[in-house]
Every structure is written in C-alpha cells, then in structure tokens.
Amino acid sequence: MTLIDETTTVPSGGPALPQVRRVLTSLPGPRSAEVLARKADAVASGVAHSVPVAVVAAGGGVVVDADGNSLIDLGSGIAVTTVGNSHPKVAAAVAAQAAQFTHTCFMISPYESYVDVAEALNRLTPGDFAKKTALFNSGAEAVENAIKIARKHTGRQAVVAFDHGYHGRTNLTMALTAKSMPYKSGFGPFAPEVYRVPGSYPYRDGLTGAEAAKRAITLIEKQIGAGNLAAVIIEPIQGEGGFIVPADGFLEAVVAWCRDNGVVFIADEVQTGFARTGAMFASELFGIEPDLITTAKGIAGGLPLAGVTGRAEIMDAAHAGGLGGTYGGNPIACAAAIAAIDAFENDGLIERAQQVGRILVDRLNGIREKDARIGDVRGHGAMVAAEFVDPATGEPDAALTAAVAKACLAEGVIVLTCGTFGNVIRFLPPLAIGDDLLNEGLDVVAAALAAA
Ligand SMILES: *Cc1c(COP(=O)(O)O)cnc(C)c1O
C-alpha cells in the first residue's frame, strides 16, 4: 500500500489529473478517516455522505482523495459537473472574476454577466416566444420562485406535483417532493395548497402516455379544480425518484391541458438541464415548451447558481422588489455559467452526452439480457439508470442495489442510487470522462452485480 507522501503536493484538478482508477487503501483511507472523524464531531449529523473520502482534486472522469485513491466518477456530484470538474474555461473565468469583484448584490448595483446569463437562458430554453429570467442560488430556491411567480401571475394558489417527484429541501419544496425518508420525515408541517397526483412510470404502471395523463388530469379537475390551480410542476425525466422517463404523449397532454386552463406549466430541469440528457433541455426530447423552466445543477460547472426562465408576461407578474436575494446571480457564479454554457454550446457536449448515453445503455442492456435482476434500463443521454428487482416477483430490490453500489465504491467507482424504492442506480458521468474510463467503471458495476 503506497500512500501519497505527506510532502507530495496535492494533485491539481481539472483535465490534467491522471485519468486512472487507483485504489490504494480501503475506503476511507487513514487521511480521509481523520477528516471524517472531525466531520462527525463538527458537522450536523443530518448532513450525511455516501462516499467516505475527503476529496483533494477532481477532473475529467476522476475524483482523488486525501490518501491518493483515484475514483471513477459516475455521479458528477449529482449531475452538477456535467461540463467536467474544474473545467479549464470555468476555472479561468472564476479566477478572473474573483480578481475583479466578488459581489455587489445585483439588487443594489447590477453587472453585465448576470444579464449575459439571462440572455443565454432566454435563448437556449425551448419556446420561440419572448422570455425573461431571474437568477438564484439553488435548485430549491428556483422552484420556490417559479411557484411565487405562477401564483402572482394567475392569482390562484394551488400547485400540483407528481408521485416520485423531487424539488428540494426547503419548506415549500419539501411539500412538492414526494419521498418521506429522508427528505420530509419529521420536518413538517409543510406548505399548504400542494397536491400530488400520479404521473407516468411505464415500467411499473403499464399505462400509455395518454392514459396516464387522463388519470392525472381527471384527479386534478375533480379534486382541485382548474380554476384554483396556479401551476403544475414536473421534472421531464424524474431524477431523485428513479430516472423515470414518462411514456410518449404524457407530457404533451399535460402541457396542452394546462394551456387550455390558464395553468402555468413548470418544467423542473434542475437535474435534466444543460446537455445532460443529450439535448440542451430534456423538454426538447418530448417536444414541449414549458411556460417556466427551473435550472441549477449543471448550469455553472460546480458554482452555486440557479434560474427561472419563461414567458416574459408571466415572469414580469411579480412587482419590483418581489424577487431576488442577497446572493442570487453572484458574479463569480455568473462568470462560471457563461464559461460552462460556452462549452455546452461550442465544444460538442450535446453530442458527447449522446455518445456517453449509447455506451451506458448498450452496456447496461447487455448485463440485463443475462441477469433478470436488472428489471429496466432507461434514460436519455448521460442520464441513465438501472432498476433492480427480484426477478421472481418484480418487486424492488433495495438491498441488492445498496450492495452493488457499496461494492463499486470499494473498487474505486462512485455510483449514486436513487428511486422512491431505493432500487435504482443512476449513471450521471461528467461529459469530460473518456470512453475507456467509462467502460472500466461499467466493468466494475457488472462484476459487482455478478458477485452480489
Ligand atoms: C437537485 C434538485 C432540486 C434541488 O436543487 P438544490 O440545488 O439541491 O436546492 C430541485 N429539483 C430537481 C429536479 C433536482 O434534481
């Protein structure tokens, strides 16, 4: 076991980092263990972690820890470092902006980079109509503001979210989020006027898109009433809930019903946005034009930034001073977003997401054909999941899923689980990963499943 010598300089991140899987210690190694022991003493227990390492560098397709272990990254910090960790364009833009000014508060004295990001979002989001944008710090904050805007615009209060939906951890977004553990349990009471209806989960409900939409719309009309409804919010592909891709026609039908009834349709693209699904936005895959789109995660290559973008007349419903926040659209985060968006648009990253997706789907389907414990492989672009089941009953197998994820980690591959039933492994590699490393990571997943 060779440990990185104390005197060795910490490897620098970004694409220069050697693109290798290297497991020198059991995880956590001794140096990481020290940091994690201090974490246990100093950091609130509610802030848990799934990969027991202390990170010192990351880039391309790897994350390097304090003991010199180099792990293949198939999670991108939950779909955030899509462009790559410490991407050179992002790192340079952040450094330059940090030297120039770090903050003014856009509500006090504005700056151009915020406007640049707004213009880019207005241009890149689907829909050939006049749009406007407001920037915030996190996905949850963007969702909160989209709901505020929709309520002000419609003068109505009710909001519909879906089974398996995930929208964040603040009070309103906990109400919108479906899953109790770990997101909601014990944290109520939740915000009122939030209603949940079933969506479309073809693998489990067997419904066509039209049937699933009819079921949802009937419940909305009978239990809430269109005249009371401000907004419907949905992730075009549900993330946390299990990478659930709705059946064809489902989203189109819900959007059409919203339009007929003066209801604001909000696509929560916090996880699916920015090339992740092999399109700039997942809404494009389904041919829908949402009234409002929320973005965050992949937008700024790792810097905290979020946006609400949508029809200008809806976005302008809020009175002056009604939207904002001290840090929303921070200049360093905006500089990072401009650099990341430049890479998404000009460095072929949409095509790269499609290539990564083909590798993921081919490899996972290859395993599924021989192993019925993988019940379903689904996703678009570099957002692909495998759902693990008991082959005899089709019931979710969360224990197997956890065992596979744990075995992958021990072999130096970071995979994330998700799903309402905890039986889904989601693959969200950074688009800066090479094919070799991606395939090596999938070899490890295959071996972990075979051994489980
Ligand atoms: C992660 C996520 C959020 C919450 O974003 P935060 O930045 O963690 O607040 C909201 N919606 C979706 C779809 C997400 O995946």
mmCIF file of N, CA and C in Angstrom, residues 131-234:
data_model
loop_
_atom_site.group_PDB
_atom_site.id
_atom_site.type_symbol
_atom_site.label_atom_id
_atom_site.label_comp_id
_atom_site.label_asym_id
_atom_site.label_seq_id
_atom_site.Cartn_x
_atom_site.Cartn_y
_atom_site.Cartn_z
ATOM 1 N N LYS A 131 -38.951 35.784 -23.654
ATOM 2 C CA LYS A 131 -38.694 35.192 -22.335
ATOM 3 C C LYS A 131 -37.915 36.152 -21.455
ATOM 4 N N LYS A 132 -38.009 35.928 -20.156
ATOM 5 C CA LYS A 132 -37.171 36.622 -19.188
ATOM 6 C C LYS A 132 -36.676 35.616 -18.158
ATOM 7 N N THR A 133 -35.655 36.017 -17.400
ATOM 8 C CA THR A 133 -35.004 35.120 -16.437
ATOM 9 C C THR A 133 -34.756 35.856 -15.128
ATOM 10 N N ALA A 134 -34.812 35.124 -14.021
ATOM 11 C CA ALA A 134 -34.308 35.620 -12.734
ATOM 12 C C ALA A 134 -33.374 34.559 -12.171
ATOM 13 N N LEU A 135 -32.286 35.000 -11.522
ATOM 14 C CA LEU A 135 -31.273 34.056 -11.027
ATOM 15 C C LEU A 135 -31.310 33.941 -9.505
ATOM 16 N N PHE A 136 -30.986 32.740 -9.046
ATOM 17 C CA PHE A 136 -30.991 32.432 -7.609
ATOM 18 C C PHE A 136 -29.783 31.558 -7.299
ATOM 19 N N ASN A 137 -29.765 30.956 -6.085
ATOM 20 C CA ASN A 137 -28.569 30.222 -5.645
ATOM 21 C C ASN A 137 -28.674 28.712 -5.747
ATOM 22 N N SER A 138 -29.868 28.176 -5.677
ATOM 23 C CA SER A 138 -30.018 26.720 -5.607
ATOM 24 C C SER A 138 -31.266 26.300 -6.356
ATOM 25 N N GLY A 139 -31.332 25.019 -6.658
ATOM 26 C CA GLY A 139 -32.496 24.494 -7.347
ATOM 27 C C GLY A 139 -33.779 24.725 -6.553
ATOM 28 N N ALA A 140 -33.708 24.479 -5.244
ATOM 29 C CA ALA A 140 -34.905 24.661 -4.420
ATOM 30 C C ALA A 140 -35.374 26.111 -4.463
ATOM 31 N N GLU A 141 -34.421 27.026 -4.431
ATOM 32 C CA GLU A 141 -34.785 28.444 -4.454
ATOM 33 C C GLU A 141 -35.416 28.817 -5.803
ATOM 34 N N ALA A 142 -34.915 28.222 -6.876
ATOM 35 C CA ALA A 142 -35.514 28.480 -8.186
ATOM 36 C C ALA A 142 -36.951 27.961 -8.218
ATOM 37 N N VAL A 143 -37.164 26.747 -7.674
ATOM 38 C CA VAL A 143 -38.518 26.182 -7.663
ATOM 39 C C VAL A 143 -39.454 27.062 -6.831
ATOM 40 N N GLU A 144 -39.002 27.480 -5.654
ATOM 41 C CA GLU A 144 -39.822 28.366 -4.805
ATOM 42 C C GLU A 144 -40.249 29.607 -5.588
ATOM 43 N N ASN A 145 -39.307 30.176 -6.311
ATOM 44 C CA ASN A 145 -39.607 31.417 -7.034
ATOM 45 C C ASN A 145 -40.499 31.171 -8.237
ATOM 46 N N ALA A 146 -40.337 30.034 -8.899
ATOM 47 C CA ALA A 146 -41.235 29.727 -10.015
ATOM 48 C C ALA A 146 -42.678 29.649 -9.517
ATOM 49 N N ILE A 147 -42.863 29.050 -8.339
ATOM 50 C CA ILE A 147 -44.223 28.955 -7.769
ATOM 51 C C ILE A 147 -44.735 30.346 -7.380
ATOM 52 N N LYS A 148 -43.881 31.159 -6.767
ATOM 53 C CA LYS A 148 -44.284 32.537 -6.432
ATOM 54 C C LYS A 148 -44.771 33.270 -7.676
ATOM 55 N N ILE A 149 -43.994 33.147 -8.738
ATOM 56 C CA ILE A 149 -44.306 33.868 -9.986
ATOM 57 C C ILE A 149 -45.623 33.354 -10.573
ATOM 58 N N ALA A 150 -45.793 32.034 -10.581
ATOM 59 C CA ALA A 150 -47.020 31.455 -11.150
ATOM 60 C C ALA A 150 -48.251 31.889 -10.343
ATOM 61 N N ARG A 151 -48.116 31.946 -9.029
ATOM 62 C CA ARG A 151 -49.255 32.370 -8.191
ATOM 63 C C ARG A 151 -49.585 33.836 -8.451
ATOM 64 N N LYS A 152 -48.561 34.667 -8.537
ATOM 65 C CA LYS A 152 -48.813 36.104 -8.767
ATOM 66 C C LYS A 152 -49.455 36.297 -10.140
ATOM 67 N N HIS A 153 -48.981 35.560 -11.119
ATOM 68 C CA HIS A 153 -49.489 35.697 -12.492
ATOM 69 C C HIS A 153 -50.947 35.262 -12.599
ATOM 70 N N THR A 154 -51.282 34.137 -11.958
ATOM 71 C CA THR A 154 -52.629 33.578 -12.125
ATOM 72 C C THR A 154 -53.612 34.096 -11.079
ATOM 73 N N GLY A 155 -53.114 34.607 -9.977
ATOM 74 C CA GLY A 155 -53.997 34.953 -8.870
ATOM 75 C C GLY A 155 -54.610 33.719 -8.212
ATOM 76 N N ARG A 156 -54.048 32.552 -8.473
ATOM 77 C CA ARG A 156 -54.534 31.288 -7.885
ATOM 78 C C ARG A 156 -53.455 30.728 -6.961
ATOM 79 N N GLN A 157 -53.854 29.746 -6.134
ATOM 80 C CA GLN A 157 -52.914 29.262 -5.107
ATOM 81 C C GLN A 157 -52.455 27.818 -5.266
ATOM 82 N N ALA A 158 -53.318 26.947 -5.778
ATOM 83 C CA ALA A 158 -52.991 25.517 -5.733
ATOM 84 C C ALA A 158 -51.845 25.180 -6.697
ATOM 85 N N VAL A 159 -51.070 24.190 -6.290
ATOM 86 C CA VAL A 159 -49.955 23.703 -7.112
ATOM 87 C C VAL A 159 -50.030 22.178 -7.147
ATOM 88 N N VAL A 160 -49.837 21.607 -8.329
ATOM 89 C CA VAL A 160 -49.823 20.145 -8.465
ATOM 90 C C VAL A 160 -48.397 19.661 -8.719
ATOM 91 N N ALA A 161 -47.997 18.662 -7.941
ATOM 92 C CA ALA A 161 -46.734 17.950 -8.173
ATOM 93 C C ALA A 161 -47.083 16.460 -8.333
ATOM 94 N N PHE A 162 -46.077 15.651 -8.626
ATOM 95 C CA PHE A 162 -46.352 14.270 -9.033
ATOM 96 C C PHE A 162 -45.729 13.242 -8.092
ATOM 97 N N ASP A 163 -46.293 12.046 -8.101
ATOM 98 C CA ASP A 163 -45.666 10.919 -7.418
ATOM 99 C C ASP A 163 -44.217 10.797 -7.893
ATOM 100 N N HIS A 164 -43.320 10.471 -7.008
ATOM 101 C CA HIS A 164 -41.888 10.275 -7.295
ATOM 102 C C HIS A 164 -41.158 11.578 -7.605
ATOM 103 N N GLY A 165 -41.844 12.713 -7.468
ATOM 104 C CA GLY A 165 -41.199 13.995 -7.776
ATOM 105 C C GLY A 165 -40.204 14.406 -6.702
ATOM 106 N N TYR A 166 -39.181 15.129 -7.117
ATOM 107 C CA TYR A 166 -38.224 15.728 -6.173
ATOM 108 C C TYR A 166 -37.983 17.176 -6.584
ATOM 109 N N HIS A 167 -38.159 18.092 -5.641
ATOM 110 C CA HIS A 167 -37.984 19.509 -5.980
ATOM 111 C C HIS A 167 -37.147 20.266 -4.957
ATOM 112 N N GLY A 168 -36.647 19.607 -3.901
ATOM 113 C CA GLY A 168 -35.755 20.288 -2.975
ATOM 114 C C GLY A 168 -36.105 20.047 -1.524
ATOM 115 N N ARG A 169 -35.405 20.777 -0.649
ATOM 116 C CA ARG A 169 -35.467 20.509 0.790
ATOM 117 C C ARG A 169 -35.921 21.709 1.609
ATOM 118 N N THR A 170 -36.292 22.828 0.967
ATOM 119 C CA THR A 170 -36.847 23.957 1.721
ATOM 120 C C THR A 170 -38.312 23.643 2.026
ATOM 121 N N ASN A 171 -38.994 24.508 2.767
ATOM 122 C CA ASN A 171 -40.330 24.109 3.214
ATOM 123 C C ASN A 171 -41.291 23.882 2.058
ATOM 124 N N LEU A 172 -41.379 24.843 1.137
ATOM 125 C CA LEU A 172 -42.307 24.641 0.013
ATOM 126 C C LEU A 172 -41.864 23.469 -0.853
ATOM 127 N N THR A 173 -40.564 23.347 -1.075
ATOM 128 C CA THR A 173 -40.109 22.270 -1.964
ATOM 129 C C THR A 173 -40.178 20.898 -1.280
ATOM 130 N N MET A 174 -40.100 20.857 0.044
ATOM 131 C CA MET A 174 -40.385 19.577 0.730
ATOM 132 C C MET A 174 -41.831 19.169 0.473
ATOM 133 N N ALA A 175 -42.725 20.146 0.506
ATOM 134 C CA ALA A 175 -44.141 19.836 0.243
ATOM 135 C C ALA A 175 -44.307 19.280 -1.167
ATOM 136 N N LEU A 176 -43.536 19.798 -2.119
ATOM 137 C CA LEU A 176 -43.637 19.353 -3.510
ATOM 138 C C LEU A 176 -42.976 17.991 -3.716
ATOM 139 N N THR A 177 -41.967 17.703 -2.893
ATOM 140 C CA THR A 177 -41.211 16.449 -3.016
ATOM 141 C C THR A 177 -42.054 15.286 -2.482
ATOM 142 N N ALA A 178 -41.952 14.129 -3.162
ATOM 143 C CA ALA A 178 -42.827 13.004 -2.803
ATOM 144 C C ALA A 178 -42.301 12.199 -1.617
ATOM 145 N N LYS A 179 -41.013 11.954 -1.590
ATOM 146 C CA LYS A 179 -40.472 10.893 -0.726
ATOM 147 C C LYS A 179 -40.288 11.372 0.715
ATOM 148 N N SER A 180 -40.812 10.607 1.653
ATOM 149 C CA SER A 180 -40.755 10.993 3.062
ATOM 150 C C SER A 180 -39.339 10.873 3.633
ATOM 151 N N MET A 181 -38.798 9.637 3.580
ATOM 152 C CA MET A 181 -37.422 9.440 4.072
ATOM 153 C C MET A 181 -36.452 9.522 2.913
ATOM 154 N N PRO A 182 -35.409 10.309 3.028
ATOM 155 C CA PRO A 182 -35.010 11.120 4.186
ATOM 156 C C PRO A 182 -35.465 12.579 4.092
ATOM 157 N N TYR A 183 -36.241 12.944 3.072
ATOM 158 C CA TYR A 183 -36.388 14.373 2.776
ATOM 159 C C TYR A 183 -37.384 15.123 3.637
ATOM 160 N N LYS A 184 -38.417 14.423 4.152
ATOM 161 C CA LYS A 184 -39.518 15.143 4.787
ATOM 162 C C LYS A 184 -39.799 14.716 6.218
ATOM 163 N N SER A 185 -39.464 13.463 6.519
ATOM 164 C CA SER A 185 -39.918 12.852 7.763
ATOM 165 C C SER A 185 -39.531 13.684 8.988
ATOM 166 N N GLY A 186 -40.525 14.106 9.736
ATOM 167 C CA GLY A 186 -40.288 14.867 10.963
ATOM 168 C C GLY A 186 -40.118 16.352 10.760
ATOM 169 N N PHE A 187 -40.134 16.822 9.510
ATOM 170 C CA PHE A 187 -39.844 18.234 9.228
ATOM 171 C C PHE A 187 -41.099 19.067 8.948
ATOM 172 N N GLY A 188 -42.281 18.480 9.105
ATOM 173 C CA GLY A 188 -43.498 19.224 8.809
ATOM 174 C C GLY A 188 -43.815 20.228 9.896
ATOM 175 N N PRO A 189 -44.862 21.055 9.830
ATOM 176 C CA PRO A 189 -45.875 20.985 8.766
ATOM 177 C C PRO A 189 -45.354 21.584 7.455
ATOM 178 N N PHE A 190 -45.912 21.087 6.382
ATOM 179 C CA PHE A 190 -45.472 21.525 5.053
ATOM 180 C C PHE A 190 -46.389 22.612 4.509
ATOM 181 N N ALA A 191 -45.910 23.269 3.462
ATOM 182 C CA ALA A 191 -46.664 24.380 2.870
ATOM 183 C C ALA A 191 -48.014 23.873 2.354
ATOM 184 N N PRO A 192 -49.062 24.671 2.538
ATOM 185 C CA PRO A 192 -50.396 24.251 2.084
ATOM 186 C C PRO A 192 -50.592 24.430 0.587
ATOM 187 N N GLU A 193 -51.733 23.941 0.110
ATOM 188 C CA GLU A 193 -52.153 24.099 -1.285
ATOM 189 C C GLU A 193 -51.208 23.411 -2.278
ATOM 190 N N VAL A 194 -50.606 22.319 -1.808
ATOM 191 C CA VAL A 194 -49.808 21.477 -2.707
ATOM 192 C C VAL A 194 -50.512 20.130 -2.815
ATOM 193 N N TYR A 195 -50.765 19.690 -4.027
ATOM 194 C CA TYR A 195 -51.497 18.443 -4.276
ATOM 195 C C TYR A 195 -50.629 17.523 -5.114
ATOM 196 N N ARG A 196 -50.761 16.208 -4.862
ATOM 197 C CA ARG A 196 -49.936 15.247 -5.592
ATOM 198 C C ARG A 196 -50.823 14.306 -6.385
ATOM 199 N N VAL A 197 -50.446 14.081 -7.636
ATOM 200 C CA VAL A 197 -51.189 13.130 -8.476
ATOM 201 C C VAL A 197 -50.195 12.153 -9.095
ATOM 202 N N PRO A 198 -50.676 10.994 -9.554
ATOM 203 C CA PRO A 198 -49.781 10.045 -10.213
ATOM 204 C C PRO A 198 -49.320 10.579 -11.564
ATOM 205 N N GLY A 199 -48.087 10.248 -11.922
ATOM 206 C CA GLY A 199 -47.549 10.670 -13.215
ATOM 207 C C GLY A 199 -47.545 9.513 -14.193
ATOM 208 N N SER A 200 -46.415 9.316 -14.858
ATOM 209 C CA SER A 200 -46.287 8.225 -15.829
ATOM 210 C C SER A 200 -44.993 7.480 -15.541
ATOM 211 N N TYR A 201 -45.117 6.187 -15.230
ATOM 212 C CA TYR A 201 -43.975 5.344 -14.857
ATOM 213 C C TYR A 201 -44.172 4.048 -15.628
ATOM 214 N N PRO A 202 -43.872 4.082 -16.949
ATOM 215 C CA PRO A 202 -44.268 2.972 -17.828
ATOM 216 C C PRO A 202 -43.852 1.593 -17.326
ATOM 217 N N TYR A 203 -42.663 1.492 -16.742
ATOM 218 C CA TYR A 203 -42.188 0.178 -16.293
ATOM 219 C C TYR A 203 -43.092 -0.402 -15.210
ATOM 220 N N ARG A 204 -43.668 0.473 -14.371
ATOM 221 C CA ARG A 204 -44.482 -0.039 -13.256
ATOM 222 C C ARG A 204 -45.974 0.133 -13.449
ATOM 223 N N ASP A 205 -46.418 1.166 -14.217
ATOM 224 C CA ASP A 205 -47.879 1.334 -14.308
ATOM 225 C C ASP A 205 -48.467 0.759 -15.598
ATOM 226 N N GLY A 206 -47.613 0.478 -16.575
ATOM 227 C CA GLY A 206 -48.100 -0.139 -17.806
ATOM 228 C C GLY A 206 -49.074 0.715 -18.609
ATOM 229 N N LEU A 207 -49.194 2.005 -18.271
ATOM 230 C CA LEU A 207 -50.146 2.871 -18.980
ATOM 231 C C LEU A 207 -49.464 3.564 -20.156
ATOM 232 N N THR A 208 -50.249 3.873 -21.196
ATOM 233 C CA THR A 208 -49.728 4.751 -22.249
ATOM 234 C C THR A 208 -49.661 6.169 -21.689
ATOM 235 N N GLY A 209 -48.962 7.027 -22.423
ATOM 236 C CA GLY A 209 -48.878 8.423 -22.001
ATOM 237 C C GLY A 209 -50.255 9.060 -21.912
ATOM 238 N N ALA A 210 -51.108 8.764 -22.893
ATOM 239 C CA ALA A 210 -52.454 9.352 -22.906
ATOM 240 C C ALA A 210 -53.269 8.878 -21.700
ATOM 241 N N GLU A 211 -53.148 7.589 -21.380
ATOM 242 C CA GLU A 211 -53.902 7.053 -20.226
ATOM 243 C C GLU A 211 -53.405 7.677 -18.915
ATOM 244 N N ALA A 212 -52.081 7.779 -18.783
ATOM 245 C CA ALA A 212 -51.531 8.347 -17.544
ATOM 246 C C ALA A 212 -51.923 9.818 -17.419
ATOM 247 N N ALA A 213 -51.917 10.551 -18.544
ATOM 248 C CA ALA A 213 -52.295 11.966 -18.495
ATOM 249 C C ALA A 213 -53.770 12.112 -18.122
ATOM 250 N N LYS A 214 -54.610 11.237 -18.670
ATOM 251 C CA LYS A 214 -56.043 11.314 -18.373
ATOM 252 C C LYS A 214 -56.288 11.065 -16.884
ATOM 253 N N ARG A 215 -55.563 10.068 -16.347
ATOM 254 C CA ARG A 215 -55.701 9.777 -14.915
ATOM 255 C C ARG A 215 -55.327 11.006 -14.071
ATOM 256 N N ALA A 216 -54.205 11.644 -14.414
ATOM 257 C CA ALA A 216 -53.758 12.814 -13.643
ATOM 258 C C ALA A 216 -54.743 13.976 -13.798
ATOM 259 N N ILE A 217 -55.146 14.244 -15.031
ATOM 260 C CA ILE A 217 -55.998 15.405 -15.293
ATOM 261 C C ILE A 217 -57.371 15.231 -14.639
ATOM 262 N N THR A 218 -57.900 14.020 -14.672
ATOM 263 C CA THR A 218 -59.202 13.772 -14.026
ATOM 264 C C THR A 218 -59.108 14.064 -12.537
ATOM 265 N N LEU A 219 -58.044 13.590 -11.899
ATOM 266 C CA LEU A 219 -57.884 13.845 -10.466
ATOM 267 C C LEU A 219 -57.760 15.347 -10.198
ATOM 268 N N ILE A 220 -57.004 16.048 -11.054
ATOM 269 C CA ILE A 220 -56.821 17.491 -10.860
ATOM 270 C C ILE A 220 -58.186 18.196 -10.971
ATOM 271 N N GLU A 221 -58.937 17.841 -12.004
ATOM 272 C CA GLU A 221 -60.220 18.527 -12.213
ATOM 273 C C GLU A 221 -61.196 18.237 -11.081
ATOM 274 N N LYS A 222 -61.239 16.981 -10.623
ATOM 275 C CA LYS A 222 -62.228 16.606 -9.623
ATOM 276 C C LYS A 222 -61.811 16.999 -8.206
ATOM 277 N N GLN A 223 -60.519 16.928 -7.913
ATOM 278 C CA GLN A 223 -60.109 17.121 -6.525
ATOM 279 C C GLN A 223 -59.605 18.526 -6.224
ATOM 280 N N ILE A 224 -59.210 19.268 -7.269
ATOM 281 C CA ILE A 224 -58.675 20.619 -7.036
ATOM 282 C C ILE A 224 -59.526 21.655 -7.790
ATOM 283 N N GLY A 225 -59.763 21.400 -9.055
ATOM 284 C CA GLY A 225 -60.499 22.354 -9.896
ATOM 285 C C GLY A 225 -59.526 23.250 -10.622
ATOM 286 N N ALA A 226 -59.605 23.249 -11.953
ATOM 287 C CA ALA A 226 -58.653 24.021 -12.748
ATOM 288 C C ALA A 226 -58.636 25.482 -12.326
ATOM 289 N N GLY A 227 -59.784 26.018 -11.955
ATOM 290 C CA GLY A 227 -59.878 27.437 -11.615
ATOM 291 C C GLY A 227 -59.119 27.815 -10.354
ATOM 292 N N ASN A 228 -58.723 26.823 -9.564
ATOM 293 C CA ASN A 228 -57.945 27.104 -8.352
ATOM 294 C C ASN A 228 -56.456 26.869 -8.540
ATOM 295 N N LEU A 229 -56.099 26.375 -9.723
ATOM 296 C CA LEU A 229 -54.740 25.854 -9.901
ATOM 297 C C LEU A 229 -53.819 26.886 -10.552
ATOM 298 N N ALA A 230 -52.749 27.251 -9.838
ATOM 299 C CA ALA A 230 -51.758 28.186 -10.372
ATOM 300 C C ALA A 230 -50.785 27.477 -11.303
ATOM 301 N N ALA A 231 -50.292 26.313 -10.873
ATOM 302 C CA ALA A 231 -49.195 25.700 -11.617
ATOM 303 C C ALA A 231 -49.179 24.193 -11.462
ATOM 304 N N VAL A 232 -48.661 23.542 -12.491
ATOM 305 C CA VAL A 232 -48.287 22.136 -12.452
ATOM 306 C C VAL A 232 -46.771 22.110 -12.593
ATOM 307 N N ILE A 233 -46.101 21.419 -11.677
ATOM 308 C CA ILE A 233 -44.637 21.333 -11.773
ATOM 309 C C ILE A 233 -44.210 19.881 -11.901
ATOM 310 N N ILE A 234 -43.331 19.623 -12.862
ATOM 311 C CA ILE A 234 -42.867 18.257 -13.088
ATOM 312 C C ILE A 234 -41.443 18.274 -13.651
#
